[in-house]
């Protein structure tokens, strides 16, 4: 059974700092991995999706890496801003039958960026 | 594109009543929809997967008679919480995907259910 773990559970940093969020998964047989952002009481916003054959994806100040063999992914946020404050969720999609691979989510890292 | 809406965004009901939550794909045909539940400060837990025109597949531990899912059209799925109790209070999120998109699910904004 796939399990996804995110460390740390919470993080508080001053504005401008670069930071790294960690995600690990127990079964390396994944189709892809996705990072989401969730603001309090809101739904999910997809940030980055990395296919199993890829090593990293970048979007603006965000960079996500994937090491499938070791079951790890990191989300790097450069020059953090107060607007980056949110919960960041990592999710992996395994191989499912009928083209409906399930997303298994980690517990999330709640980030606070202080002005 | 790829917008998923949920209605209502927030609902409060009395214990013992039933509540229906709608999930709509606004600009694409969703052959598969997923329902998730999220308790405070916890992650999303998949409840069930529904394919248009078929019965939903429920995850282990989810009561199918309590959480009724209907996916009668390619743009609408409903989740009905029957005989709701306070422990059913949670944040319910749906997501949708097309058949030819193994990659991406598009998530709705969520529905906050409070059972008194």
mmCIF file with all atom_site columns, C-alpha atoms in Angstrom:
data_model
loop_
_atom_site.group_PDB
_atom_site.id
_atom_site.type_symbol
_atom_site.label_atom_id
_atom_site.label_alt_id
_atom_site.label_comp_id
_atom_site.label_asym_id
_atom_site.label_entity_id
_atom_site.label_seq_id
_atom_site.pdbx_PDB_ins_code
_atom_site.Cartn_x
_atom_site.Cartn_y
_atom_site.Cartn_z
_atom_site.occupancy
_atom_site.B_iso_or_equiv
_atom_site.pdbx_formal_charge
_atom_site.auth_seq_id
_atom_site.auth_comp_id
_atom_site.auth_asym_id
_atom_site.auth_atom_id
_atom_site.pdbx_PDB_model_num
ATOM 1   C CA . UNK A 1 1   ? 0.000   0.000  0.000   1.00 0.00 ? 1   UNK A CA 1
ATOM 2   C CA . UNK A 1 2   ? 1.402   3.338  -1.071  1.00 0.00 ? 2   UNK A CA 1
ATOM 3   C CA . UNK A 1 3   ? 2.133   5.810  1.734   1.00 0.00 ? 3   UNK A CA 1
ATOM 4   C CA . UNK A 1 4   ? 3.182   9.401  1.235   1.00 0.00 ? 4   UNK A CA 1
ATOM 5   C CA . UNK A 1 5   ? 4.950   11.368 3.950   1.00 0.00 ? 5   UNK A CA 1
ATOM 6   C CA . UNK A 1 6   ? 5.748   15.058 4.006   1.00 0.00 ? 6   UNK A CA 1
ATOM 7   C CA . UNK A 1 7   ? 8.343   16.708 6.216   1.00 0.00 ? 7   UNK A CA 1
ATOM 8   C CA . UNK A 1 8   ? 8.179   19.113 7.932   1.00 0.00 ? 8   UNK A CA 1
ATOM 9   C CA . UNK A 1 9   ? 4.519   19.327 8.933   1.00 0.00 ? 9   UNK A CA 1
ATOM 10  C CA . UNK A 1 10  ? 4.854   23.071 9.455   1.00 0.00 ? 10  UNK A CA 1
ATOM 11  C CA . UNK A 1 11  ? 7.430   25.666 8.547   1.00 0.00 ? 11  UNK A CA 1
ATOM 12  C CA . UNK A 1 12  ? 7.780   29.356 9.343   1.00 0.00 ? 12  UNK A CA 1
ATOM 13  C CA . UNK A 1 13  ? 10.354  31.470 7.531   1.00 0.00 ? 13  UNK A CA 1
ATOM 14  C CA . UNK A 1 14  ? 11.084  35.168 7.038   1.00 0.00 ? 14  UNK A CA 1
ATOM 15  C CA . UNK A 1 15  ? 10.269  36.710 3.705   1.00 0.00 ? 15  UNK A CA 1
ATOM 16  C CA . UNK A 1 16  ? 12.955  36.277 1.068   1.00 0.00 ? 16  UNK A CA 1
ATOM 17  C CA . UNK A 1 17  ? 14.279  32.941 2.238   1.00 0.00 ? 17  UNK A CA 1
ATOM 18  C CA . UNK A 1 18  ? 14.715  29.986 -0.083  1.00 0.00 ? 18  UNK A CA 1
ATOM 19  C CA . UNK A 1 19  ? 13.129  26.830 1.271   1.00 0.00 ? 19  UNK A CA 1
ATOM 20  C CA . UNK A 1 20  ? 12.704  23.136 0.558   1.00 0.00 ? 20  UNK A CA 1
ATOM 21  C CA . UNK A 1 21  ? 9.688   20.947 1.247   1.00 0.00 ? 21  UNK A CA 1
ATOM 22  C CA . UNK A 1 22  ? 10.165  17.206 1.304   1.00 0.00 ? 22  UNK A CA 1
ATOM 23  C CA . UNK A 1 23  ? 7.957   14.354 0.179   1.00 0.00 ? 23  UNK A CA 1
ATOM 24  C CA . UNK A 1 24  ? 8.678   10.636 0.351   1.00 0.00 ? 24  UNK A CA 1
ATOM 25  C CA . UNK A 1 25  ? 6.690   7.660  -0.895  1.00 0.00 ? 25  UNK A CA 1
ATOM 26  C CA . UNK A 1 26  ? 7.003   3.973  -0.154  1.00 0.00 ? 26  UNK A CA 1
ATOM 27  C CA . UNK A 1 27  ? 6.206   2.395  -3.543  1.00 0.00 ? 27  UNK A CA 1
ATOM 28  C CA . UNK A 1 28  ? 8.377   3.607  -6.387  1.00 0.00 ? 28  UNK A CA 1
ATOM 29  C CA . UNK A 1 29  ? 5.974   2.263  -9.031  1.00 0.00 ? 29  UNK A CA 1
ATOM 30  C CA . UNK A 1 30  ? 4.374   5.612  -9.688  1.00 0.00 ? 30  UNK A CA 1
ATOM 31  C CA . UNK A 1 31  ? 3.024   7.122  -12.885 1.00 0.00 ? 31  UNK A CA 1
ATOM 32  C CA . UNK A 1 32  ? 3.674   10.689 -11.811 1.00 0.00 ? 32  UNK A CA 1
ATOM 33  C CA . UNK A 1 33  ? 3.907   12.980 -8.806  1.00 0.00 ? 33  UNK A CA 1
ATOM 34  C CA . UNK A 1 34  ? 2.105   16.245 -8.314  1.00 0.00 ? 34  UNK A CA 1
ATOM 35  C CA . UNK A 1 35  ? 2.512   19.187 -5.960  1.00 0.00 ? 35  UNK A CA 1
ATOM 36  C CA . UNK A 1 36  ? -0.548  21.206 -4.930  1.00 0.00 ? 36  UNK A CA 1
ATOM 37  C CA . UNK A 1 37  ? -1.192  24.319 -2.942  1.00 0.00 ? 37  UNK A CA 1
ATOM 38  C CA . UNK A 1 38  ? -4.210  24.634 -0.652  1.00 0.00 ? 38  UNK A CA 1
ATOM 39  C CA . UNK A 1 39  ? -5.259  27.885 0.979   1.00 0.00 ? 39  UNK A CA 1
ATOM 40  C CA . UNK A 1 40  ? -7.304  27.646 4.216   1.00 0.00 ? 40  UNK A CA 1
ATOM 41  C CA . UNK A 1 41  ? -10.840 26.435 3.538   1.00 0.00 ? 41  UNK A CA 1
ATOM 42  C CA . UNK A 1 42  ? -10.229 26.247 -0.201  1.00 0.00 ? 42  UNK A CA 1
ATOM 43  C CA . UNK A 1 43  ? -9.723  23.606 -2.848  1.00 0.00 ? 43  UNK A CA 1
ATOM 44  C CA . UNK A 1 44  ? -6.477  22.573 -4.485  1.00 0.00 ? 44  UNK A CA 1
ATOM 45  C CA . UNK A 1 45  ? -4.338  24.446 -6.974  1.00 0.00 ? 45  UNK A CA 1
ATOM 46  C CA . UNK A 1 46  ? -1.991  22.311 -9.034  1.00 0.00 ? 46  UNK A CA 1
ATOM 47  C CA . UNK A 1 47  ? 1.567   23.668 -8.972  1.00 0.00 ? 47  UNK A CA 1
ATOM 48  C CA . UNK A 1 48  ? 3.762   21.154 -10.732 1.00 0.00 ? 48  UNK A CA 1
ATOM 49  C CA . UNK A 1 49  ? 3.385   17.681 -12.193 1.00 0.00 ? 49  UNK A CA 1
ATOM 50  C CA . UNK A 1 50  ? 6.424   15.468 -12.742 1.00 0.00 ? 50  UNK A CA 1
ATOM 51  C CA . UNK A 1 51  ? 6.178   12.367 -14.881 1.00 0.00 ? 51  UNK A CA 1
ATOM 52  C CA . UNK A 1 52  ? 7.974   9.262  -13.607 1.00 0.00 ? 52  UNK A CA 1
ATOM 53  C CA . UNK A 1 53  ? 10.528  9.580  -16.416 1.00 0.00 ? 53  UNK A CA 1
ATOM 54  C CA . UNK A 1 54  ? 11.373  13.174 -15.506 1.00 0.00 ? 54  UNK A CA 1
ATOM 55  C CA . UNK A 1 55  ? 13.807  14.460 -12.880 1.00 0.00 ? 55  UNK A CA 1
ATOM 56  C CA . UNK A 1 56  ? 12.422  17.939 -12.336 1.00 0.00 ? 56  UNK A CA 1
ATOM 57  C CA . UNK A 1 57  ? 9.906   20.573 -13.345 1.00 0.00 ? 57  UNK A CA 1
ATOM 58  C CA . UNK A 1 58  ? 10.078  24.323 -12.937 1.00 0.00 ? 58  UNK A CA 1
ATOM 59  C CA . UNK A 1 59  ? 7.458   27.046 -12.824 1.00 0.00 ? 59  UNK A CA 1
ATOM 60  C CA . UNK A 1 60  ? 8.520   30.543 -11.880 1.00 0.00 ? 60  UNK A CA 1
ATOM 61  C CA . UNK A 1 61  ? 10.026  30.468 -8.389  1.00 0.00 ? 61  UNK A CA 1
ATOM 62  C CA . UNK A 1 62  ? 9.070   26.830 -7.913  1.00 0.00 ? 62  UNK A CA 1
ATOM 63  C CA . UNK A 1 63  ? 11.190  23.826 -8.751  1.00 0.00 ? 63  UNK A CA 1
ATOM 64  C CA . UNK A 1 64  ? 10.176  20.256 -8.045  1.00 0.00 ? 64  UNK A CA 1
ATOM 65  C CA . UNK A 1 65  ? 12.529  17.309 -8.290  1.00 0.00 ? 65  UNK A CA 1
ATOM 66  C CA . UNK A 1 66  ? 11.817  13.609 -8.384  1.00 0.00 ? 66  UNK A CA 1
ATOM 67  C CA . UNK A 1 67  ? 14.052  10.676 -7.483  1.00 0.00 ? 67  UNK A CA 1
ATOM 68  C CA . UNK A 1 68  ? 11.757  7.758  -8.139  1.00 0.00 ? 68  UNK A CA 1
ATOM 69  C CA . UNK A 1 69  ? 14.217  5.037  -7.173  1.00 0.00 ? 69  UNK A CA 1
ATOM 70  C CA . UNK A 1 70  ? 14.682  6.459  -3.683  1.00 0.00 ? 70  UNK A CA 1
ATOM 71  C CA . UNK A 1 71  ? 11.035  7.468  -3.338  1.00 0.00 ? 71  UNK A CA 1
ATOM 72  C CA . UNK A 1 72  ? 11.650  11.159 -2.829  1.00 0.00 ? 72  UNK A CA 1
ATOM 73  C CA . UNK A 1 73  ? 10.564  14.493 -4.187  1.00 0.00 ? 73  UNK A CA 1
ATOM 74  C CA . UNK A 1 74  ? 11.388  18.016 -3.124  1.00 0.00 ? 74  UNK A CA 1
ATOM 75  C CA . UNK A 1 75  ? 9.660   21.314 -3.785  1.00 0.00 ? 75  UNK A CA 1
ATOM 76  C CA . UNK A 1 76  ? 12.039  24.252 -3.800  1.00 0.00 ? 76  UNK A CA 1
ATOM 77  C CA . UNK A 1 77  ? 10.594  27.737 -3.356  1.00 0.00 ? 77  UNK A CA 1
ATOM 78  C CA . UNK A 1 78  ? 12.946  30.596 -4.144  1.00 0.00 ? 78  UNK A CA 1
ATOM 79  C CA . UNK A 1 79  ? 12.731  34.048 -2.573  1.00 0.00 ? 79  UNK A CA 1
ATOM 80  C CA . UNK A 1 80  ? 9.649   33.243 -0.531  1.00 0.00 ? 80  UNK A CA 1
ATOM 81  C CA . UNK A 1 81  ? 6.871   35.829 -0.201  1.00 0.00 ? 81  UNK A CA 1
ATOM 82  C CA . UNK A 1 82  ? 4.014   36.216 2.315   1.00 0.00 ? 82  UNK A CA 1
ATOM 83  C CA . UNK A 1 83  ? 1.640   35.245 -0.477  1.00 0.00 ? 83  UNK A CA 1
ATOM 84  C CA . UNK A 1 84  ? 3.293   31.828 -0.553  1.00 0.00 ? 84  UNK A CA 1
ATOM 85  C CA . UNK A 1 85  ? 1.773   31.068 2.864   1.00 0.00 ? 85  UNK A CA 1
ATOM 86  C CA . UNK A 1 86  ? -0.429  28.006 2.402   1.00 0.00 ? 86  UNK A CA 1
ATOM 87  C CA . UNK A 1 87  ? -0.443  24.242 2.822   1.00 0.00 ? 87  UNK A CA 1
ATOM 88  C CA . UNK A 1 88  ? 1.544   22.355 0.205   1.00 0.00 ? 88  UNK A CA 1
ATOM 89  C CA . UNK A 1 89  ? 0.427   18.851 -0.639  1.00 0.00 ? 89  UNK A CA 1
ATOM 90  C CA . UNK A 1 90  ? 2.385   16.171 -2.438  1.00 0.00 ? 90  UNK A CA 1
ATOM 91  C CA . UNK A 1 91  ? 0.471   13.403 -4.221  1.00 0.00 ? 91  UNK A CA 1
ATOM 92  C CA . UNK A 1 92  ? 1.547   10.366 -6.212  1.00 0.00 ? 92  UNK A CA 1
ATOM 93  C CA . UNK A 1 93  ? -0.423  8.578  -8.889  1.00 0.00 ? 93  UNK A CA 1
ATOM 94  C CA . UNK A 1 94  ? 0.102   4.868  -9.206  1.00 0.00 ? 94  UNK A CA 1
ATOM 95  C CA . UNK A 1 95  ? -0.725  2.508  -12.024 1.00 0.00 ? 95  UNK A CA 1
ATOM 96  C CA . UNK A 1 96  ? -4.449  1.839  -11.951 1.00 0.00 ? 96  UNK A CA 1
ATOM 97  C CA . UNK A 1 97  ? -6.676  -0.332 -14.040 1.00 0.00 ? 97  UNK A CA 1
ATOM 98  C CA . UNK A 1 98  ? -9.006  1.288  -16.521 1.00 0.00 ? 98  UNK A CA 1
ATOM 99  C CA . UNK A 1 99  ? -7.029  4.511  -16.804 1.00 0.00 ? 99  UNK A CA 1
ATOM 100 C CA . UNK A 1 100 ? -8.061  5.712  -13.345 1.00 0.00 ? 100 UNK A CA 1
ATOM 101 C CA . UNK A 1 101 ? -4.842  5.801  -11.365 1.00 0.00 ? 101 UNK A CA 1
ATOM 102 C CA . UNK A 1 102 ? -5.550  7.085  -7.885  1.00 0.00 ? 102 UNK A CA 1
ATOM 103 C CA . UNK A 1 103 ? -3.868  10.078 -6.320  1.00 0.00 ? 103 UNK A CA 1
ATOM 104 C CA . UNK A 1 104 ? -2.462  9.304  -2.869  1.00 0.00 ? 104 UNK A CA 1
ATOM 105 C CA . UNK A 1 105 ? -1.824  12.436 -0.826  1.00 0.00 ? 105 UNK A CA 1
ATOM 106 C CA . UNK A 1 106 ? 0.678   13.272 1.870   1.00 0.00 ? 106 UNK A CA 1
ATOM 107 C CA . UNK A 1 107 ? -0.340  15.089 5.025   1.00 0.00 ? 107 UNK A CA 1
ATOM 108 C CA . UNK A 1 108 ? 0.939   18.407 3.749   1.00 0.00 ? 108 UNK A CA 1
ATOM 109 C CA . UNK A 1 109 ? 3.387   21.047 4.911   1.00 0.00 ? 109 UNK A CA 1
ATOM 110 C CA . UNK A 1 110 ? 1.870   24.263 6.239   1.00 0.00 ? 110 UNK A CA 1
ATOM 111 C CA . UNK A 1 111 ? 4.096   27.158 5.295   1.00 0.00 ? 111 UNK A CA 1
ATOM 112 C CA . UNK A 1 112 ? 4.031   30.602 6.859   1.00 0.00 ? 112 UNK A CA 1
ATOM 113 C CA . UNK A 1 113 ? 6.164   33.343 5.335   1.00 0.00 ? 113 UNK A CA 1
ATOM 114 C CA . UNK A 1 114 ? 6.513   36.312 7.658   1.00 0.00 ? 114 UNK A CA 1
ATOM 115 C CA . UNK A 1 115 ? 6.876   39.822 6.221   1.00 0.00 ? 115 UNK A CA 1
ATOM 116 C CA . UNK B 2 1   ? -10.346 25.735 -19.221 1.00 0.00 ? 1   UNK B CA 1
ATOM 117 C CA . UNK B 2 2   ? -10.724 22.653 -17.015 1.00 0.00 ? 2   UNK B CA 1
ATOM 118 C CA . UNK B 2 3   ? -12.892 24.229 -14.349 1.00 0.00 ? 3   UNK B CA 1
ATOM 119 C CA . UNK B 2 4   ? -14.711 22.162 -11.746 1.00 0.00 ? 4   UNK B CA 1
ATOM 120 C CA . UNK B 2 5   ? -17.392 23.711 -9.572  1.00 0.00 ? 5   UNK B CA 1
ATOM 121 C CA . UNK B 2 6   ? -19.080 22.480 -6.410  1.00 0.00 ? 6   UNK B CA 1
ATOM 122 C CA . UNK B 2 7   ? -22.375 23.474 -4.886  1.00 0.00 ? 7   UNK B CA 1
ATOM 123 C CA . UNK B 2 8   ? -23.002 24.405 -2.186  1.00 0.00 ? 8   UNK B CA 1
ATOM 124 C CA . UNK B 2 9   ? -19.725 25.778 -0.897  1.00 0.00 ? 9   UNK B CA 1
ATOM 125 C CA . UNK B 2 10  ? -20.934 25.540 2.661   1.00 0.00 ? 10  UNK B CA 1
ATOM 126 C CA . UNK B 2 11  ? -23.860 23.707 4.268   1.00 0.00 ? 11  UNK B CA 1
ATOM 127 C CA . UNK B 2 12  ? -25.086 23.305 7.823   1.00 0.00 ? 12  UNK B CA 1
ATOM 128 C CA . UNK B 2 13  ? -27.662 20.651 8.595   1.00 0.00 ? 13  UNK B CA 1
ATOM 129 C CA . UNK B 2 14  ? -29.255 18.905 11.519  1.00 0.00 ? 14  UNK B CA 1
ATOM 130 C CA . UNK B 2 15  ? -28.262 15.417 12.560  1.00 0.00 ? 15  UNK B CA 1
ATOM 131 C CA . UNK B 2 16  ? -30.320 12.777 10.780  1.00 0.00 ? 16  UNK B CA 1
ATOM 132 C CA . UNK B 2 17  ? -30.958 14.751 7.612   1.00 0.00 ? 17  UNK B CA 1
ATOM 133 C CA . UNK B 2 18  ? -29.517 14.077 4.167   1.00 0.00 ? 18  UNK B CA 1
ATOM 134 C CA . UNK B 2 19  ? -27.335 16.493 2.242   1.00 0.00 ? 19  UNK B CA 1
ATOM 135 C CA . UNK B 2 20  ? -26.573 16.518 -1.471  1.00 0.00 ? 20  UNK B CA 1
ATOM 136 C CA . UNK B 2 21  ? -23.383 18.019 -2.889  1.00 0.00 ? 21  UNK B CA 1
ATOM 137 C CA . UNK B 2 22  ? -23.013 18.668 -6.615  1.00 0.00 ? 22  UNK B CA 1
ATOM 138 C CA . UNK B 2 23  ? -19.814 18.558 -8.625  1.00 0.00 ? 23  UNK B CA 1
ATOM 139 C CA . UNK B 2 24  ? -19.803 19.906 -12.174 1.00 0.00 ? 24  UNK B CA 1
ATOM 140 C CA . UNK B 2 25  ? -17.183 20.030 -14.887 1.00 0.00 ? 25  UNK B CA 1
ATOM 141 C CA . UNK B 2 26  ? -17.893 23.344 -16.603 1.00 0.00 ? 26  UNK B CA 1
ATOM 142 C CA . UNK B 2 27  ? -15.905 23.148 -19.809 1.00 0.00 ? 27  UNK B CA 1
ATOM 143 C CA . UNK B 2 28  ? -15.018 19.505 -20.375 1.00 0.00 ? 28  UNK B CA 1
ATOM 144 C CA . UNK B 2 29  ? -16.592 16.084 -20.255 1.00 0.00 ? 29  UNK B CA 1
ATOM 145 C CA . UNK B 2 30  ? -15.626 14.243 -17.115 1.00 0.00 ? 30  UNK B CA 1
ATOM 146 C CA . UNK B 2 31  ? -15.731 10.508 -17.658 1.00 0.00 ? 31  UNK B CA 1
ATOM 147 C CA . UNK B 2 32  ? -14.352 9.943  -14.166 1.00 0.00 ? 32  UNK B CA 1
ATOM 148 C CA . UNK B 2 33  ? -14.981 11.883 -10.981 1.00 0.00 ? 33  UNK B CA 1
ATOM 149 C CA . UNK B 2 34  ? -13.414 11.405 -7.586  1.00 0.00 ? 34  UNK B CA 1
ATOM 150 C CA . UNK B 2 35  ? -14.747 12.331 -4.160  1.00 0.00 ? 35  UNK B CA 1
ATOM 151 C CA . UNK B 2 36  ? -12.366 13.156 -1.323  1.00 0.00 ? 36  UNK B CA 1
ATOM 152 C CA . UNK B 2 37  ? -12.879 13.992 2.331   1.00 0.00 ? 37  UNK B CA 1
ATOM 153 C CA . UNK B 2 38  ? -10.555 16.157 4.366   1.00 0.00 ? 38  UNK B CA 1
ATOM 154 C CA . UNK B 2 39  ? -10.716 16.498 8.141   1.00 0.00 ? 39  UNK B CA 1
ATOM 155 C CA . UNK B 2 40  ? -9.154  19.556 9.818   1.00 0.00 ? 40  UNK B CA 1
ATOM 156 C CA . UNK B 2 41  ? -5.370  19.618 9.541   1.00 0.00 ? 41  UNK B CA 1
ATOM 157 C CA . UNK B 2 42  ? -5.380  16.296 7.725   1.00 0.00 ? 42  UNK B CA 1
ATOM 158 C CA . UNK B 2 43  ? -4.793  15.324 4.143   1.00 0.00 ? 43  UNK B CA 1
ATOM 159 C CA . UNK B 2 44  ? -7.285  14.365 1.479   1.00 0.00 ? 44  UNK B CA 1
ATOM 160 C CA . UNK B 2 45  ? -8.633  10.841 1.682   1.00 0.00 ? 45  UNK B CA 1
ATOM 161 C CA . UNK B 2 46  ? -10.176 9.322  -1.424  1.00 0.00 ? 46  UNK B CA 1
ATOM 162 C CA . UNK B 2 47  ? -13.714 8.136  -0.736  1.00 0.00 ? 47  UNK B CA 1
ATOM 163 C CA . UNK B 2 48  ? -14.836 6.839  -4.098  1.00 0.00 ? 48  UNK B CA 1
ATOM 164 C CA . UNK B 2 49  ? -14.279 6.884  -7.835  1.00 0.00 ? 49  UNK B CA 1
ATOM 165 C CA . UNK B 2 50  ? -17.199 7.158  -10.206 1.00 0.00 ? 50  UNK B CA 1
ATOM 166 C CA . UNK B 2 51  ? -17.318 6.611  -13.934 1.00 0.00 ? 51  UNK B CA 1
ATOM 167 C CA . UNK B 2 52  ? -20.154 8.104  -15.924 1.00 0.00 ? 52  UNK B CA 1
ATOM 168 C CA . UNK B 2 53  ? -23.027 5.668  -16.205 1.00 0.00 ? 53  UNK B CA 1
ATOM 169 C CA . UNK B 2 54  ? -21.511 3.108  -13.822 1.00 0.00 ? 54  UNK B CA 1
ATOM 170 C CA . UNK B 2 55  ? -21.694 2.385  -10.137 1.00 0.00 ? 55  UNK B CA 1
ATOM 171 C CA . UNK B 2 56  ? -19.098 4.111  -7.988  1.00 0.00 ? 56  UNK B CA 1
ATOM 172 C CA . UNK B 2 57  ? -16.129 2.218  -6.597  1.00 0.00 ? 57  UNK B CA 1
ATOM 173 C CA . UNK B 2 58  ? -15.717 2.927  -2.895  1.00 0.00 ? 58  UNK B CA 1
ATOM 174 C CA . UNK B 2 59  ? -12.488 2.840  -0.931  1.00 0.00 ? 59  UNK B CA 1
ATOM 175 C CA . UNK B 2 60  ? -12.126 0.441  1.941   1.00 0.00 ? 60  UNK B CA 1
ATOM 176 C CA . UNK B 2 61  ? -13.911 1.681  5.036   1.00 0.00 ? 61  UNK B CA 1
ATOM 177 C CA . UNK B 2 62  ? -16.285 4.038  3.209   1.00 0.00 ? 62  UNK B CA 1
ATOM 178 C CA . UNK B 2 63  ? -19.938 3.106  3.636   1.00 0.00 ? 63  UNK B CA 1
ATOM 179 C CA . UNK B 2 64  ? -21.594 3.048  0.226   1.00 0.00 ? 64  UNK B CA 1
ATOM 180 C CA . UNK B 2 65  ? -25.084 3.217  1.719   1.00 0.00 ? 65  UNK B CA 1
ATOM 181 C CA . UNK B 2 66  ? -24.200 6.332  3.657   1.00 0.00 ? 66  UNK B CA 1
ATOM 182 C CA . UNK B 2 67  ? -22.353 8.175  0.906   1.00 0.00 ? 67  UNK B CA 1
ATOM 183 C CA . UNK B 2 68  ? -24.445 7.803  -2.232  1.00 0.00 ? 68  UNK B CA 1
ATOM 184 C CA . UNK B 2 69  ? -22.705 8.799  -5.430  1.00 0.00 ? 69  UNK B CA 1
ATOM 185 C CA . UNK B 2 70  ? -24.422 9.370  -8.747  1.00 0.00 ? 70  UNK B CA 1
ATOM 186 C CA . UNK B 2 71  ? -22.580 10.185 -11.965 1.00 0.00 ? 71  UNK B CA 1
ATOM 187 C CA . UNK B 2 72  ? -25.465 10.270 -14.422 1.00 0.00 ? 72  UNK B CA 1
ATOM 188 C CA . UNK B 2 73  ? -23.957 12.651 -16.966 1.00 0.00 ? 73  UNK B CA 1
ATOM 189 C CA . UNK B 2 74  ? -20.542 13.617 -18.289 1.00 0.00 ? 74  UNK B CA 1
ATOM 190 C CA . UNK B 2 75  ? -20.640 16.944 -16.463 1.00 0.00 ? 75  UNK B CA 1
ATOM 191 C CA . UNK B 2 76  ? -22.334 16.176 -13.159 1.00 0.00 ? 76  UNK B CA 1
ATOM 192 C CA . UNK B 2 77  ? -21.705 13.950 -10.166 1.00 0.00 ? 77  UNK B CA 1
ATOM 193 C CA . UNK B 2 78  ? -23.516 14.147 -6.856  1.00 0.00 ? 78  UNK B CA 1
ATOM 194 C CA . UNK B 2 79  ? -22.574 12.971 -3.389  1.00 0.00 ? 79  UNK B CA 1
ATOM 195 C CA . UNK B 2 80  ? -25.430 12.499 -0.947  1.00 0.00 ? 80  UNK B CA 1
ATOM 196 C CA . UNK B 2 81  ? -24.595 12.108 2.722   1.00 0.00 ? 81  UNK B CA 1
ATOM 197 C CA . UNK B 2 82  ? -27.549 10.209 4.131   1.00 0.00 ? 82  UNK B CA 1
ATOM 198 C CA . UNK B 2 83  ? -28.652 10.460 7.754   1.00 0.00 ? 83  UNK B CA 1
ATOM 199 C CA . UNK B 2 84  ? -25.763 12.778 8.504   1.00 0.00 ? 84  UNK B CA 1
ATOM 200 C CA . UNK B 2 85  ? -24.175 12.804 11.953  1.00 0.00 ? 85  UNK B CA 1
ATOM 201 C CA . UNK B 2 86  ? -21.714 15.248 13.543  1.00 0.00 ? 86  UNK B CA 1
ATOM 202 C CA . UNK B 2 87  ? -18.806 12.916 12.729  1.00 0.00 ? 87  UNK B CA 1
ATOM 203 C CA . UNK B 2 88  ? -19.604 13.409 9.041   1.00 0.00 ? 88  UNK B CA 1
ATOM 204 C CA . UNK B 2 89  ? -18.693 17.080 9.376   1.00 0.00 ? 89  UNK B CA 1
ATOM 205 C CA . UNK B 2 90  ? -15.792 17.578 7.025   1.00 0.00 ? 90  UNK B CA 1
ATOM 206 C CA . UNK B 2 91  ? -14.539 19.288 3.882   1.00 0.00 ? 91  UNK B CA 1
ATOM 207 C CA . UNK B 2 92  ? -15.617 17.373 0.787   1.00 0.00 ? 92  UNK B CA 1
ATOM 208 C CA . UNK B 2 93  ? -13.696 17.930 -2.450  1.00 0.00 ? 93  UNK B CA 1
ATOM 209 C CA . UNK B 2 94  ? -14.436 16.492 -5.869  1.00 0.00 ? 94  UNK B CA 1
ATOM 210 C CA . UNK B 2 95  ? -12.144 16.187 -8.837  1.00 0.00 ? 95  UNK B CA 1
ATOM 211 C CA . UNK B 2 96  ? -12.738 15.259 -12.430 1.00 0.00 ? 96  UNK B CA 1
ATOM 212 C CA . UNK B 2 97  ? -10.800 13.938 -15.385 1.00 0.00 ? 97  UNK B CA 1
ATOM 213 C CA . UNK B 2 98  ? -11.390 12.954 -18.972 1.00 0.00 ? 98  UNK B CA 1
ATOM 214 C CA . UNK B 2 99  ? -10.832 9.444  -20.270 1.00 0.00 ? 99  UNK B CA 1
ATOM 215 C CA . UNK B 2 100 ? -7.899  10.417 -22.431 1.00 0.00 ? 100 UNK B CA 1
ATOM 216 C CA . UNK B 2 101 ? -6.118  12.221 -19.615 1.00 0.00 ? 101 UNK B CA 1
ATOM 217 C CA . UNK B 2 102 ? -4.382  9.741  -17.331 1.00 0.00 ? 102 UNK B CA 1
ATOM 218 C CA . UNK B 2 103 ? -2.357  12.590 -15.958 1.00 0.00 ? 103 UNK B CA 1
ATOM 219 C CA . UNK B 2 104 ? -4.479  15.317 -14.697 1.00 0.00 ? 104 UNK B CA 1
ATOM 220 C CA . UNK B 2 105 ? -7.381  15.606 -12.322 1.00 0.00 ? 105 UNK B CA 1
ATOM 221 C CA . UNK B 2 106 ? -9.015  18.998 -11.890 1.00 0.00 ? 106 UNK B CA 1
ATOM 222 C CA . UNK B 2 107 ? -10.229 19.834 -8.421  1.00 0.00 ? 107 UNK B CA 1
ATOM 223 C CA . UNK B 2 108 ? -13.324 21.650 -7.260  1.00 0.00 ? 108 UNK B CA 1
ATOM 224 C CA . UNK B 2 109 ? -13.250 24.332 -4.555  1.00 0.00 ? 109 UNK B CA 1
ATOM 225 C CA . UNK B 2 110 ? -14.698 22.047 -1.883  1.00 0.00 ? 110 UNK B CA 1
ATOM 226 C CA . UNK B 2 111 ? -17.842 21.953 0.247   1.00 0.00 ? 111 UNK B CA 1
ATOM 227 C CA . UNK B 2 112 ? -17.718 22.513 3.998   1.00 0.00 ? 112 UNK B CA 1
ATOM 228 C CA . UNK B 2 113 ? -20.346 20.315 5.704   1.00 0.00 ? 113 UNK B CA 1
ATOM 229 C CA . UNK B 2 114 ? -21.255 20.958 9.320   1.00 0.00 ? 114 UNK B CA 1
ATOM 230 C CA . UNK B 2 115 ? -23.709 18.606 11.000  1.00 0.00 ? 115 UNK B CA 1
ATOM 231 C CA . UNK B 2 116 ? -25.218 19.912 14.224  1.00 0.00 ? 116 UNK B CA 1
#
